[in-house]
Amino acid sequence: MTGPAPSLGNPKNTIEILQKYRFVFQKKFGQNFLIDEHVLEKIIRAAQIGPDDFVVEIGPGIGTMTQYLAYQARGVAAVEIDRALIPILEDTLAEYDNVTIINEDVLKVDLTKLAQEMNGGKPVKIVANLPYYITTPIIMGLFERHVPVESITVMVQKEVAERMQAGPGSKDYGALSLAVQYYAEPYIVANVPPNCFMPRPGVGSAVIRLGTHREPPVKVKDEELMFGIIRASFNQRRKTLQNSVSHAPGLGISKETTAAVLEEMGLPVAVRGEAMSLAQFAQFADLVKDQIRT
Ligand code: SAM
């Protein structure tokens, strides 16, 4: 344990800080601060933070969750875009000597380098109440750039959490589900109502934990090709896989190739992407690659 027990996380103390600094919420930065201690404790428990862990927090706000993280972890790097929050963070985190505040846009930070410098290249844990306007680029950026990450425990919009966890046949199933599940095992920890935030968001929220796979659950020869096929097949959900894929610019896969591969897989030619599992997309991509080569 480092520093004092957290003091923020309840409406009274949060309001006191906001007033002390005359802080003005910036809608464009997706600022909805957590004011519920139970939810904060739940996030910390789900993230399984121990004294050896190094945590990267995205968007610390006034430092509410950062206090909880700093109290449990070996070290925390907190990346905050809003310059107006930096003096506040320096105040609320003054008694924790294991926190580094970085005033940057997280999408522009080289998190692999950060993990290298601050955790000797070992996997870090990501914990955040994410700004909802950039949830997908943040999460996909971590995966696609192969940042060494052990787990990602984040607050996101409820619908987005459901999409990440959905399987074939569900209305929420799509390119995001497949991408997330290729890299990680998603688990929805809790639903969180708007009254746990200040100001209240217009949507429901959920905490989701993504435990990253050591090895992807399916083997595929060409990841980029598979994700190109996946994106094309969900671009127009109601179209058959054959139509979406053969009309996708840039993929260069003909209708005949698609038909031949589907036949080889024993799938109907009118199958839609929404009915296909990750393993089937991987097999489809591998067979397409073989066909293109021959
Ligand atoms: N963690 C705090 C809490 O739970 O009370 C604040 C969460 S609030 C939903 C999102 C935070 O992310 C805000 O502090 C916002 O300024 C910050 N933010 C928004 N866009 C960002 C970006 N591109 N890079 C880093 N931080 C960002």
mmCIF file of C-alpha atoms and ligand atoms in Angstrom:
data_model
loop_
_atom_site.group_PDB
_atom_site.id
_atom_site.type_symbol
_atom_site.label_atom_id
_atom_site.label_comp_id
_atom_site.label_asym_id
_atom_site.label_seq_id
_atom_site.Cartn_x
_atom_site.Cartn_y
_atom_site.Cartn_z
ATOM 1 C CA MET A 1 0.000 0.000 0.000
ATOM 2 C CA THR A 2 1.312 3.402 -0.952
ATOM 3 C CA GLY A 3 0.055 6.747 0.295
ATOM 4 C CA PRO A 4 -3.161 7.396 2.214
ATOM 5 C CA ALA A 5 -6.457 5.568 1.633
ATOM 6 C CA PRO A 6 -8.467 7.218 -1.186
ATOM 7 C CA SER A 7 -10.361 10.362 -0.196
ATOM 8 C CA LEU A 8 -12.227 11.076 -3.423
ATOM 9 C CA GLY A 9 -15.033 8.951 -4.880
ATOM 10 C CA ASN A 10 -17.968 10.492 -3.086
ATOM 11 C CA PRO A 11 -20.045 13.429 -4.355
ATOM 12 C CA LYS A 12 -19.122 15.782 -1.480
ATOM 13 C CA ASN A 13 -15.345 15.607 -1.917
ATOM 14 C CA THR A 14 -15.597 15.680 -5.708
ATOM 15 C CA ILE A 15 -17.727 18.850 -5.617
ATOM 16 C CA GLU A 16 -15.291 20.441 -3.155
ATOM 17 C CA ILE A 17 -12.360 19.885 -5.560
ATOM 18 C CA LEU A 18 -14.330 21.063 -8.586
ATOM 19 C CA GLN A 19 -15.300 24.264 -6.793
ATOM 20 C CA LYS A 20 -11.844 24.890 -5.383
ATOM 21 C CA TYR A 21 -10.438 24.927 -8.912
ATOM 22 C CA ARG A 22 -13.572 26.345 -10.618
ATOM 23 C CA PHE A 23 -13.360 23.411 -12.988
ATOM 24 C CA VAL A 24 -15.539 23.588 -16.114
ATOM 25 C CA PHE A 25 -16.524 20.221 -17.642
ATOM 26 C CA GLN A 26 -15.516 19.772 -21.286
ATOM 27 C CA LYS A 27 -18.108 17.780 -23.170
ATOM 28 C CA LYS A 28 -15.716 17.229 -26.078
ATOM 29 C CA PHE A 29 -13.428 15.209 -23.785
ATOM 30 C CA GLY A 30 -16.204 12.876 -22.593
ATOM 31 C CA GLN A 31 -15.853 14.004 -18.987
ATOM 32 C CA ASN A 32 -18.157 12.071 -16.639
ATOM 33 C CA PHE A 33 -16.437 11.637 -13.308
ATOM 34 C CA LEU A 34 -17.134 8.670 -11.030
ATOM 35 C CA ILE A 35 -18.693 9.565 -7.691
ATOM 36 C CA ASP A 36 -19.573 6.122 -6.324
ATOM 37 C CA GLU A 37 -17.170 4.336 -3.992
ATOM 38 C CA HIS A 38 -18.809 0.924 -4.503
ATOM 39 C CA VAL A 39 -18.309 1.116 -8.260
ATOM 40 C CA LEU A 40 -14.688 2.213 -7.804
ATOM 41 C CA GLU A 41 -14.021 -0.708 -5.466
ATOM 42 C CA LYS A 42 -15.653 -3.087 -7.926
ATOM 43 C CA ILE A 43 -13.383 -1.879 -10.751
ATOM 44 C CA ILE A 44 -10.254 -2.243 -8.626
ATOM 45 C CA ARG A 45 -11.316 -5.753 -7.538
ATOM 46 C CA ALA A 46 -12.061 -6.822 -11.118
ATOM 47 C CA ALA A 47 -8.683 -5.474 -12.283
ATOM 48 C CA GLN A 48 -6.964 -7.609 -9.599
ATOM 49 C CA ILE A 49 -4.349 -4.989 -8.817
ATOM 50 C CA GLY A 50 -1.497 -6.237 -6.646
ATOM 51 C CA PRO A 51 1.665 -4.652 -5.203
ATOM 52 C CA ASP A 52 3.778 -5.822 -8.172
ATOM 53 C CA ASP A 53 1.508 -4.360 -10.841
ATOM 54 C CA PHE A 54 2.140 -1.348 -13.008
ATOM 55 C CA VAL A 55 -1.069 0.317 -14.158
ATOM 56 C CA VAL A 56 -1.741 2.722 -16.994
ATOM 57 C CA GLU A 57 -4.846 4.800 -16.383
ATOM 58 C CA ILE A 58 -6.397 6.559 -19.372
ATOM 59 C CA GLY A 59 -8.147 9.808 -18.465
ATOM 60 C CA PRO A 60 -7.704 10.196 -14.689
ATOM 61 C CA GLY A 61 -9.995 13.261 -14.483
ATOM 62 C CA ILE A 62 -9.527 14.712 -10.981
ATOM 63 C CA GLY A 63 -7.664 11.586 -9.849
ATOM 64 C CA THR A 64 -10.486 9.690 -8.151
ATOM 65 C CA MET A 65 -9.687 6.218 -9.489
ATOM 66 C CA THR A 66 -5.976 7.083 -9.595
ATOM 67 C CA GLN A 67 -5.972 7.273 -5.788
ATOM 68 C CA TYR A 68 -7.457 3.761 -5.578
ATOM 69 C CA LEU A 69 -4.934 2.452 -8.114
ATOM 70 C CA ALA A 70 -1.934 4.161 -6.498
ATOM 71 C CA TYR A 71 -2.959 2.744 -3.119
ATOM 72 C CA GLN A 72 -2.841 -0.850 -4.464
ATOM 73 C CA ALA A 73 -0.265 -0.909 -7.257
ATOM 74 C CA ARG A 74 3.492 -0.559 -7.476
ATOM 75 C CA GLY A 75 3.148 2.291 -9.912
ATOM 76 C CA VAL A 76 0.631 4.186 -12.016
ATOM 77 C CA ALA A 77 1.013 6.279 -15.169
ATOM 78 C CA ALA A 78 -2.057 8.463 -15.710
ATOM 79 C CA VAL A 79 -2.534 9.965 -19.182
ATOM 80 C CA GLU A 80 -4.835 13.010 -19.240
ATOM 81 C CA ILE A 81 -5.505 15.236 -22.264
ATOM 82 C CA ASP A 82 -7.142 18.196 -20.452
ATOM 83 C CA ARG A 83 -4.501 20.678 -19.285
ATOM 84 C CA ALA A 84 -6.956 22.221 -16.819
ATOM 85 C CA LEU A 85 -6.954 18.955 -14.846
ATOM 86 C CA ILE A 86 -3.180 18.799 -14.323
ATOM 87 C CA PRO A 87 -2.948 21.194 -11.326
ATOM 88 C CA ILE A 88 -5.921 19.376 -9.785
ATOM 89 C CA LEU A 89 -4.204 15.995 -10.223
ATOM 90 C CA GLU A 90 -0.983 17.388 -8.739
ATOM 91 C CA ASP A 91 -3.045 18.352 -5.693
ATOM 92 C CA THR A 92 -5.225 15.212 -5.264
ATOM 93 C CA LEU A 93 -2.279 12.861 -5.885
ATOM 94 C CA ALA A 94 0.358 14.843 -3.956
ATOM 95 C CA GLU A 95 0.651 12.202 -1.243
ATOM 96 C CA TYR A 96 1.196 9.282 -3.645
ATOM 97 C CA ASP A 97 4.807 9.027 -4.758
ATOM 98 C CA ASN A 98 4.179 6.177 -7.229
ATOM 99 C CA VAL A 99 2.114 8.159 -9.764
ATOM 100 C CA THR A 100 3.362 9.770 -12.986
ATOM 101 C CA ILE A 101 0.982 12.239 -14.620
ATOM 102 C CA ILE A 102 1.297 12.598 -18.395
ATOM 103 C CA ASN A 103 -0.505 15.515 -20.059
ATOM 104 C CA GLU A 104 -1.106 13.988 -23.517
ATOM 105 C CA ASP A 105 -3.686 12.621 -25.904
ATOM 106 C CA VAL A 106 -3.526 8.876 -25.170
ATOM 107 C CA LEU A 107 -3.906 8.104 -28.883
ATOM 108 C CA LYS A 108 -0.575 9.847 -29.461
ATOM 109 C CA VAL A 109 1.332 8.172 -26.628
ATOM 110 C CA ASP A 110 3.660 5.265 -27.434
ATOM 111 C CA LEU A 111 2.386 2.922 -24.727
ATOM 112 C CA THR A 112 4.825 0.160 -25.672
ATOM 113 C CA LYS A 113 7.692 2.555 -24.966
ATOM 114 C CA LEU A 114 6.014 3.622 -21.744
ATOM 115 C CA ALA A 115 5.690 -0.030 -20.609
ATOM 116 C CA GLN A 116 9.332 -0.515 -21.544
ATOM 117 C CA GLU A 117 10.512 2.496 -19.562
ATOM 118 C CA MET A 118 8.277 2.135 -16.526
ATOM 119 C CA ASN A 119 7.758 -1.626 -16.239
ATOM 120 C CA GLY A 120 10.875 -3.087 -17.865
ATOM 121 C CA GLY A 121 8.793 -4.199 -20.882
ATOM 122 C CA LYS A 122 6.601 -6.463 -18.722
ATOM 123 C CA PRO A 123 2.834 -6.399 -19.412
ATOM 124 C CA VAL A 124 0.960 -3.544 -17.744
ATOM 125 C CA LYS A 125 -2.666 -3.451 -16.600
ATOM 126 C CA ILE A 126 -4.916 -0.870 -18.185
ATOM 127 C CA VAL A 127 -7.660 0.520 -15.968
ATOM 128 C CA ALA A 128 -9.930 3.394 -16.951
ATOM 129 C CA ASN A 129 -13.280 5.047 -16.971
ATOM 130 C CA LEU A 130 -12.875 5.680 -20.685
ATOM 131 C CA PRO A 131 -13.914 8.782 -22.607
ATOM 132 C CA TYR A 132 -16.726 7.146 -24.626
ATOM 133 C CA TYR A 133 -16.075 9.081 -27.857
ATOM 134 C CA ILE A 134 -12.821 7.165 -28.431
ATOM 135 C CA THR A 135 -13.439 3.787 -26.761
ATOM 136 C CA THR A 136 -12.903 1.708 -29.923
ATOM 137 C CA PRO A 137 -9.730 3.451 -31.191
ATOM 138 C CA ILE A 138 -8.193 3.215 -27.707
ATOM 139 C CA ILE A 139 -8.891 -0.502 -27.280
ATOM 140 C CA MET A 140 -8.098 -1.495 -30.870
ATOM 141 C CA GLY A 141 -4.929 0.633 -30.733
ATOM 142 C CA LEU A 142 -3.712 -1.350 -27.702
ATOM 143 C CA PHE A 143 -4.337 -4.669 -29.466
ATOM 144 C CA GLU A 144 -3.177 -3.811 -32.965
ATOM 145 C CA ARG A 145 0.030 -2.146 -31.808
ATOM 146 C CA HIS A 146 0.720 -5.174 -29.600
ATOM 147 C CA VAL A 147 1.230 -3.063 -26.479
ATOM 148 C CA PRO A 148 2.302 -5.485 -23.699
ATOM 149 C CA VAL A 149 -0.934 -5.612 -21.740
ATOM 150 C CA GLU A 150 -2.078 -8.239 -19.253
ATOM 151 C CA SER A 151 -5.638 -7.037 -18.879
ATOM 152 C CA ILE A 152 -7.865 -4.081 -19.692
ATOM 153 C CA THR A 153 -10.540 -3.226 -17.134
ATOM 154 C CA VAL A 154 -12.630 -0.337 -18.330
ATOM 155 C CA MET A 155 -15.897 1.505 -17.992
ATOM 156 C CA VAL A 156 -17.548 1.798 -21.400
ATOM 157 C CA GLN A 157 -20.995 2.491 -22.806
ATOM 158 C CA LYS A 158 -23.248 -0.486 -21.951
ATOM 159 C CA GLU A 159 -24.020 -1.211 -25.638
ATOM 160 C CA VAL A 160 -20.332 -1.277 -26.474
ATOM 161 C CA ALA A 161 -19.629 -3.757 -23.648
ATOM 162 C CA GLU A 162 -22.430 -5.971 -24.989
ATOM 163 C CA ARG A 163 -20.982 -5.799 -28.506
ATOM 164 C CA MET A 164 -17.551 -6.817 -27.254
ATOM 165 C CA GLN A 165 -18.965 -9.888 -25.508
ATOM 166 C CA ALA A 166 -21.515 -10.967 -28.169
ATOM 167 C CA GLY A 167 -21.309 -14.229 -30.107
ATOM 168 C CA PRO A 168 -22.579 -15.289 -33.582
ATOM 169 C CA GLY A 169 -26.316 -14.937 -34.154
ATOM 170 C CA SER A 170 -26.769 -12.136 -31.598
ATOM 171 C CA LYS A 171 -27.854 -8.695 -32.834
ATOM 172 C CA ASP A 172 -24.840 -7.162 -31.054
ATOM 173 C CA TYR A 173 -22.337 -9.430 -32.832
ATOM 174 C CA GLY A 174 -20.018 -7.640 -35.251
ATOM 175 C CA ALA A 175 -16.503 -6.636 -36.242
ATOM 176 C CA LEU A 176 -15.788 -5.275 -32.731
ATOM 177 C CA SER A 177 -16.842 -8.579 -31.070
ATOM 178 C CA LEU A 178 -14.542 -10.562 -33.348
ATOM 179 C CA ALA A 179 -11.584 -8.206 -32.980
ATOM 180 C CA VAL A 180 -11.850 -8.073 -29.184
ATOM 181 C CA GLN A 181 -12.320 -11.847 -28.881
ATOM 182 C CA TYR A 182 -9.322 -12.551 -31.115
ATOM 183 C CA TYR A 183 -7.098 -10.715 -28.667
ATOM 184 C CA ALA A 184 -8.863 -11.167 -25.332
ATOM 185 C CA GLU A 185 -11.492 -12.873 -23.227
ATOM 186 C CA PRO A 186 -14.228 -10.352 -22.412
ATOM 187 C CA TYR A 187 -16.232 -10.469 -19.198
ATOM 188 C CA ILE A 188 -18.858 -7.907 -18.199
ATOM 189 C CA VAL A 189 -18.254 -7.188 -14.511
ATOM 190 C CA ALA A 190 -21.162 -4.843 -13.741
ATOM 191 C CA ASN A 191 -23.707 -2.500 -15.215
ATOM 192 C CA VAL A 192 -23.432 1.046 -13.904
ATOM 193 C CA PRO A 193 -26.327 3.540 -13.965
ATOM 194 C CA PRO A 194 -25.896 7.242 -14.916
ATOM 195 C CA ASN A 195 -26.321 8.465 -11.311
ATOM 196 C CA CYS A 196 -22.864 7.107 -10.432
ATOM 197 C CA PHE A 197 -21.261 9.897 -12.504
ATOM 198 C CA MET A 198 -20.995 13.666 -12.447
ATOM 199 C CA PRO A 199 -22.360 14.964 -14.761
ATOM 200 C CA ARG A 200 -24.697 12.075 -15.575
ATOM 201 C CA PRO A 201 -24.115 10.563 -19.033
ATOM 202 C CA GLY A 202 -27.096 10.124 -21.360
ATOM 203 C CA VAL A 203 -26.403 6.371 -21.701
ATOM 204 C CA GLY A 204 -25.984 3.361 -19.428
ATOM 205 C CA SER A 205 -22.466 2.155 -18.697
ATOM 206 C CA ALA A 206 -20.775 -1.128 -17.903
ATOM 207 C CA VAL A 207 -17.429 -2.271 -16.554
ATOM 208 C CA ILE A 208 -15.800 -4.854 -18.794
ATOM 209 C CA ARG A 209 -12.625 -6.830 -18.190
ATOM 210 C CA LEU A 210 -10.626 -8.011 -21.181
ATOM 211 C CA GLY A 211 -8.028 -10.584 -20.178
ATOM 212 C CA THR A 212 -5.562 -10.741 -23.068
ATOM 213 C CA HIS A 213 -4.848 -14.155 -24.605
ATOM 214 C CA ARG A 214 -1.254 -15.367 -24.581
ATOM 215 C CA GLU A 215 -1.944 -16.960 -27.954
ATOM 216 C CA PRO A 216 -4.938 -16.025 -30.138
ATOM 217 C CA PRO A 217 -7.717 -18.642 -29.863
ATOM 218 C CA VAL A 218 -7.493 -19.313 -33.623
ATOM 219 C CA LYS A 219 -4.497 -19.511 -35.917
ATOM 220 C CA VAL A 220 -4.673 -17.508 -39.141
ATOM 221 C CA LYS A 221 -2.068 -17.071 -41.878
ATOM 222 C CA ASP A 222 -2.852 -13.418 -42.580
ATOM 223 C CA GLU A 223 -4.448 -11.410 -39.733
ATOM 224 C CA GLU A 224 -4.856 -8.331 -41.899
ATOM 225 C CA LEU A 225 -6.723 -10.247 -44.589
ATOM 226 C CA MET A 226 -9.017 -11.847 -41.984
ATOM 227 C CA PHE A 227 -9.891 -8.495 -40.415
ATOM 228 C CA GLY A 228 -10.422 -6.982 -43.885
ATOM 229 C CA ILE A 229 -12.923 -9.765 -44.620
ATOM 230 C CA ILE A 230 -14.585 -9.335 -41.215
ATOM 231 C CA ARG A 231 -14.959 -5.566 -41.664
ATOM 232 C CA ALA A 232 -16.365 -6.003 -45.177
ATOM 233 C CA SER A 233 -18.896 -8.613 -44.098
ATOM 234 C CA PHE A 234 -20.324 -6.422 -41.326
ATOM 235 C CA ASN A 235 -20.284 -3.199 -43.359
ATOM 236 C CA GLN A 236 -23.573 -4.219 -44.867
ATOM 237 C CA ARG A 237 -25.042 -6.589 -42.331
ATOM 238 C CA ARG A 238 -27.987 -7.746 -44.392
ATOM 239 C CA LYS A 239 -25.873 -8.782 -47.384
ATOM 240 C CA THR A 240 -24.508 -12.273 -47.831
ATOM 241 C CA LEU A 241 -20.836 -12.806 -47.086
ATOM 242 C CA GLN A 242 -20.288 -13.503 -50.780
ATOM 243 C CA ASN A 243 -21.739 -10.144 -51.854
ATOM 244 C CA SER A 244 -20.086 -8.018 -49.176
ATOM 245 C CA VAL A 245 -16.656 -9.555 -49.622
ATOM 246 C CA SER A 246 -16.615 -9.571 -53.429
ATOM 247 C CA HIS A 247 -17.777 -5.938 -53.568
ATOM 248 C CA ALA A 248 -15.297 -4.681 -50.996
ATOM 249 C CA PRO A 249 -12.768 -2.380 -52.650
ATOM 250 C CA GLY A 250 -9.210 -3.265 -51.777
ATOM 251 C CA LEU A 251 -9.806 -6.913 -50.925
ATOM 252 C CA GLY A 252 -9.732 -8.185 -54.512
ATOM 253 C CA ILE A 253 -11.668 -11.382 -53.769
ATOM 254 C CA SER A 254 -13.969 -12.503 -56.592
ATOM 255 C CA LYS A 255 -17.455 -13.958 -56.260
ATOM 256 C CA GLU A 256 -16.158 -17.248 -57.684
ATOM 257 C CA THR A 257 -13.369 -17.524 -55.101
ATOM 258 C CA THR A 258 -15.837 -16.828 -52.295
ATOM 259 C CA ALA A 259 -18.269 -19.452 -53.602
ATOM 260 C CA ALA A 260 -15.525 -22.072 -53.965
ATOM 261 C CA VAL A 261 -14.234 -21.438 -50.434
ATOM 262 C CA LEU A 262 -17.687 -21.549 -48.884
ATOM 263 C CA GLU A 263 -18.351 -24.838 -50.631
ATOM 264 C CA GLU A 264 -15.086 -26.261 -49.354
ATOM 265 C CA MET A 265 -16.075 -25.214 -45.838
ATOM 266 C CA GLY A 266 -19.497 -26.854 -46.229
ATOM 267 C CA LEU A 267 -21.271 -23.529 -45.697
ATOM 268 C CA PRO A 268 -24.291 -22.337 -47.735
ATOM 269 C CA VAL A 269 -23.401 -19.806 -50.422
ATOM 270 C CA ALA A 270 -25.988 -17.405 -48.913
ATOM 271 C CA VAL A 271 -24.370 -17.429 -45.446
ATOM 272 C CA ARG A 272 -24.100 -14.047 -43.712
ATOM 273 C CA GLY A 273 -21.102 -12.866 -41.706
ATOM 274 C CA GLU A 274 -23.275 -12.509 -38.603
ATOM 275 C CA ALA A 275 -23.681 -16.319 -38.506
ATOM 276 C CA MET A 276 -19.955 -17.065 -38.691
ATOM 277 C CA SER A 277 -17.659 -17.718 -35.753
ATOM 278 C CA LEU A 278 -14.115 -16.412 -35.366
ATOM 279 C CA ALA A 279 -12.780 -19.890 -36.235
ATOM 280 C CA GLN A 280 -14.836 -19.871 -39.449
ATOM 281 C CA PHE A 281 -13.589 -16.411 -40.450
ATOM 282 C CA ALA A 282 -10.019 -17.616 -39.861
ATOM 283 C CA GLN A 283 -10.580 -20.733 -41.981
ATOM 284 C CA PHE A 284 -12.287 -18.663 -44.688
ATOM 285 C CA ALA A 285 -9.340 -16.223 -44.795
ATOM 286 C CA ASP A 286 -6.788 -19.051 -44.953
ATOM 287 C CA LEU A 287 -8.615 -20.780 -47.828
ATOM 288 C CA VAL A 288 -9.021 -17.487 -49.713
ATOM 289 C CA LYS A 289 -5.301 -16.874 -49.324
ATOM 290 C CA ASP A 290 -4.523 -20.338 -50.738
ATOM 291 C CA GLN A 291 -6.911 -19.768 -53.673
ATOM 292 C CA ILE A 292 -5.399 -16.371 -54.489
ATOM 293 C CA ARG A 293 -1.920 -17.930 -54.450
ATOM 294 C CA THR A 294 -2.783 -20.782 -56.837
HETATM 295 N N1 SAM B 1 -11.162 8.679 -14.428
HETATM 296 C C1 SAM B 1 -12.004 9.806 -14.107
HETATM 297 C C2 SAM B 1 -13.163 9.327 -13.279
HETATM 298 O O1 SAM B 1 -13.500 8.139 -13.372
HETATM 299 O O2 SAM B 1 -13.756 10.120 -12.548
HETATM 300 C C3 SAM B 1 -12.486 10.549 -15.355
HETATM 301 C C4 SAM B 1 -13.179 9.715 -16.417
HETATM 302 S S1 SAM B 1 -13.894 10.643 -17.727
HETATM 303 C C5 SAM B 1 -15.129 9.517 -18.289
HETATM 304 C C6 SAM B 1 -12.749 10.532 -19.077
HETATM 305 C C7 SAM B 1 -11.426 11.263 -18.875
HETATM 306 O O3 SAM B 1 -10.623 11.070 -20.045
HETATM 307 C C8 SAM B 1 -11.550 12.766 -18.702
HETATM 308 O O4 SAM B 1 -10.730 13.177 -17.657
HETATM 309 C C9 SAM B 1 -11.051 13.346 -20.038
HETATM 310 O O5 SAM B 1 -10.514 14.645 -19.928
HETATM 311 C C10 SAM B 1 -10.015 12.300 -20.423
HETATM 312 N N2 SAM B 1 -9.744 12.227 -21.876
HETATM 313 C C11 SAM B 1 -10.577 12.449 -22.921
HETATM 314 N N3 SAM B 1 -9.978 12.246 -24.098
HETATM 315 C C12 SAM B 1 -8.705 11.864 -23.811
HETATM 316 C C13 SAM B 1 -7.572 11.525 -24.617
HETATM 317 N N4 SAM B 1 -7.645 11.527 -25.946
HETATM 318 N N5 SAM B 1 -6.423 11.209 -23.997
HETATM 319 C C14 SAM B 1 -6.329 11.214 -22.624
HETATM 320 N N6 SAM B 1 -7.366 11.525 -21.816
HETATM 321 C C15 SAM B 1 -8.538 11.843 -22.393
#
